[in-house]
Amino acid sequence: MPLAYAAPATPAHGAARPAATVVLSKSAQAVRQEALQVGAARFTAPDYKPGVVEHIVLFQFKPTATPAQRQEVTKRFMALAQQARRADGTLVIKSLEAGPQKSGEGADLGLDYGYVVRFASAGDRNYYVGRPIVHEAGQYDPAHDAFKAFAAPYLANVVVFDFTPTP
């Protein structure tokens, strides 16, 4: 049976929308099960599953978002490269790149801006992502959590896709 949850009125990364039940993908279900099985402290530890994790985030801004608001969202997202830190001050993000949609293929689904965040381990990615997967205080990044709250009113849609590069 698929794992489902009641989506908040303002999703962790995204657009304000009415509360609804969202059926999670098999991958999302597996990650959430893993978090429950190993516990938040281990799941978010910097040495948990070492190896590069690519975290791709794509935004579609609301039509009402002004150019200045869009620019501020990106400025604050890019600042996370230096702000996303563990309690001991260690940076969580290995690298962060971003740019506007420029493809002419017509397959952009209306998305406007993309970000590629690289982590040195799944634990670093898990700590950074935090809610809605990790809720325990001290086990997720407060800077990223604050960014999500700031950006949500300007976003119509958000896509997040994580992978570990295959050799």
XYZ file of C-alpha atoms in Angstrom:
167
model
C 0.000 0.000 0.000
C 1.485 3.384 -0.963
C 2.517 5.672 1.829
C 0.434 8.842 1.810
C 0.394 11.969 3.879
C -1.725 15.063 4.229
C 0.141 17.778 2.385
C 0.401 21.060 4.258
C -1.323 24.141 2.877
C 2.148 25.483 2.064
C 4.445 22.619 1.051
C 8.012 22.537 2.312
C 9.431 23.732 -0.974
C 6.581 25.028 -2.833
C 3.556 26.771 -3.804
C 0.663 27.482 -1.518
C -2.119 25.057 -2.339
C -5.091 23.569 -0.595
C -4.319 20.734 1.799
C -4.618 17.414 0.005
C -3.547 13.844 0.392
C -0.431 13.221 -1.677
C 0.599 9.715 -2.634
C 4.365 9.506 -2.383
C 6.480 7.898 -5.092
C 8.190 4.611 -4.268
C 11.480 6.479 -3.939
C 10.019 9.011 -1.501
C 8.399 6.215 0.474
C 11.736 4.388 0.696
C 13.574 7.493 1.928
C 10.957 8.154 4.612
C 10.998 4.513 5.712
C 14.785 4.638 5.903
C 14.624 7.765 8.081
C 12.224 6.012 10.454
C 14.311 2.848 10.580
C 17.712 4.413 11.281
C 16.506 7.416 13.296
C 16.964 11.111 12.608
C 20.403 11.466 14.222
C 21.958 8.732 12.062
C 19.956 9.646 8.943
C 21.326 13.213 9.030
C 24.892 12.417 10.157
C 27.600 13.740 7.810
C 29.092 10.241 7.412
C 25.754 8.607 6.568
C 26.051 7.085 3.076
C 29.120 9.004 1.877
C 29.327 9.849 -1.811
C 28.064 12.610 -4.040
C 24.336 13.330 -3.999
C 22.929 15.682 -6.633
C 19.847 17.612 -5.497
C 18.093 19.292 -8.429
C 15.460 21.905 -7.618
C 13.279 23.538 -10.283
C 10.997 26.497 -9.598
C 8.013 27.868 -11.442
C 7.281 31.316 -10.097
C 3.761 32.611 -9.692
C 2.796 35.063 -12.442
C 2.391 37.691 -9.702
C 6.025 37.354 -8.561
C 7.854 40.488 -9.632
C 11.340 40.391 -11.172
C 12.702 41.778 -7.890
C 10.994 39.019 -5.880
C 12.293 36.346 -8.249
C 15.781 37.781 -7.951
C 15.529 37.828 -4.145
C 14.438 34.179 -4.066
C 17.478 33.194 -6.110
C 19.803 35.434 -4.096
C 18.621 33.779 -0.871
C 18.821 30.296 -2.366
C 22.420 30.914 -3.487
C 23.295 32.264 -0.016
C 22.482 28.830 1.409
C 25.858 27.646 0.087
C 27.391 29.584 3.013
C 24.467 29.613 5.440
C 23.528 25.912 5.499
C 25.665 24.673 8.390
C 25.613 22.071 11.085
C 25.617 23.084 14.752
C 29.440 22.865 14.761
C 29.633 25.337 11.851
C 30.482 22.785 9.170
C 29.096 23.654 5.748
C 26.553 21.181 4.406
C 26.572 22.098 0.702
C 29.545 21.028 -1.402
C 28.567 23.185 -4.397
C 25.577 25.136 -5.700
C 24.849 26.273 -9.245
C 21.774 27.970 -10.669
C 20.320 29.535 -13.758
C 17.144 30.377 -15.663
C 15.461 27.932 -18.044
C 17.016 28.361 -21.501
C 15.967 25.235 -23.418
C 14.009 25.631 -26.627
C 12.801 22.029 -26.617
C 9.400 22.862 -25.158
C 9.743 20.274 -22.398
C 10.262 22.671 -19.475
C 6.699 22.237 -18.099
C 6.598 25.969 -17.397
C 9.494 25.853 -14.931
C 11.515 29.055 -14.731
C 14.704 28.514 -12.749
C 16.906 25.580 -11.816
C 19.369 24.884 -9.013
C 21.848 22.030 -8.682
C 22.974 21.450 -5.110
C 25.759 18.926 -4.516
C 26.314 17.163 -1.209
C 29.188 14.934 -0.046
C 26.829 12.400 1.546
C 23.204 11.406 1.815
C 23.405 12.476 5.470
C 24.328 16.032 4.457
C 21.453 16.092 1.947
C 19.073 14.704 4.568
C 20.137 17.323 7.127
C 19.723 20.093 4.541
C 16.294 18.924 3.329
C 14.871 18.455 6.816
C 11.128 18.794 6.841
C 8.942 17.108 5.658
C 11.220 14.078 6.207
C 13.095 15.027 9.390
C 11.232 16.959 12.075
C 13.449 16.538 15.134
C 14.977 19.804 16.368
C 18.698 19.981 15.728
C 18.510 17.362 12.969
C 17.754 19.693 10.069
C 19.160 22.932 8.725
C 17.379 26.026 10.065
C 18.698 28.251 7.228
C 17.139 26.047 4.547
C 13.943 25.757 6.581
C 13.723 29.570 6.770
C 14.404 29.856 3.037
C 11.518 27.503 2.222
C 9.155 29.637 4.313
C 10.376 32.816 2.583
C 10.171 31.449 -0.975
C 6.837 29.601 -0.783
C 4.575 32.642 -1.398
C 6.336 33.348 -4.717
C 6.264 29.816 -6.122
C 3.563 28.161 -8.214
C 5.353 24.823 -8.549
C 8.514 23.113 -7.370
C 10.184 19.945 -8.623
C 12.904 18.217 -6.599
C 14.894 15.319 -8.000
C 17.817 13.725 -6.159
C 20.246 11.142 -7.456
C 23.630 9.622 -6.854
C 25.648 9.721 -10.089
C 26.274 6.327 -11.625
C 29.791 5.524 -12.767
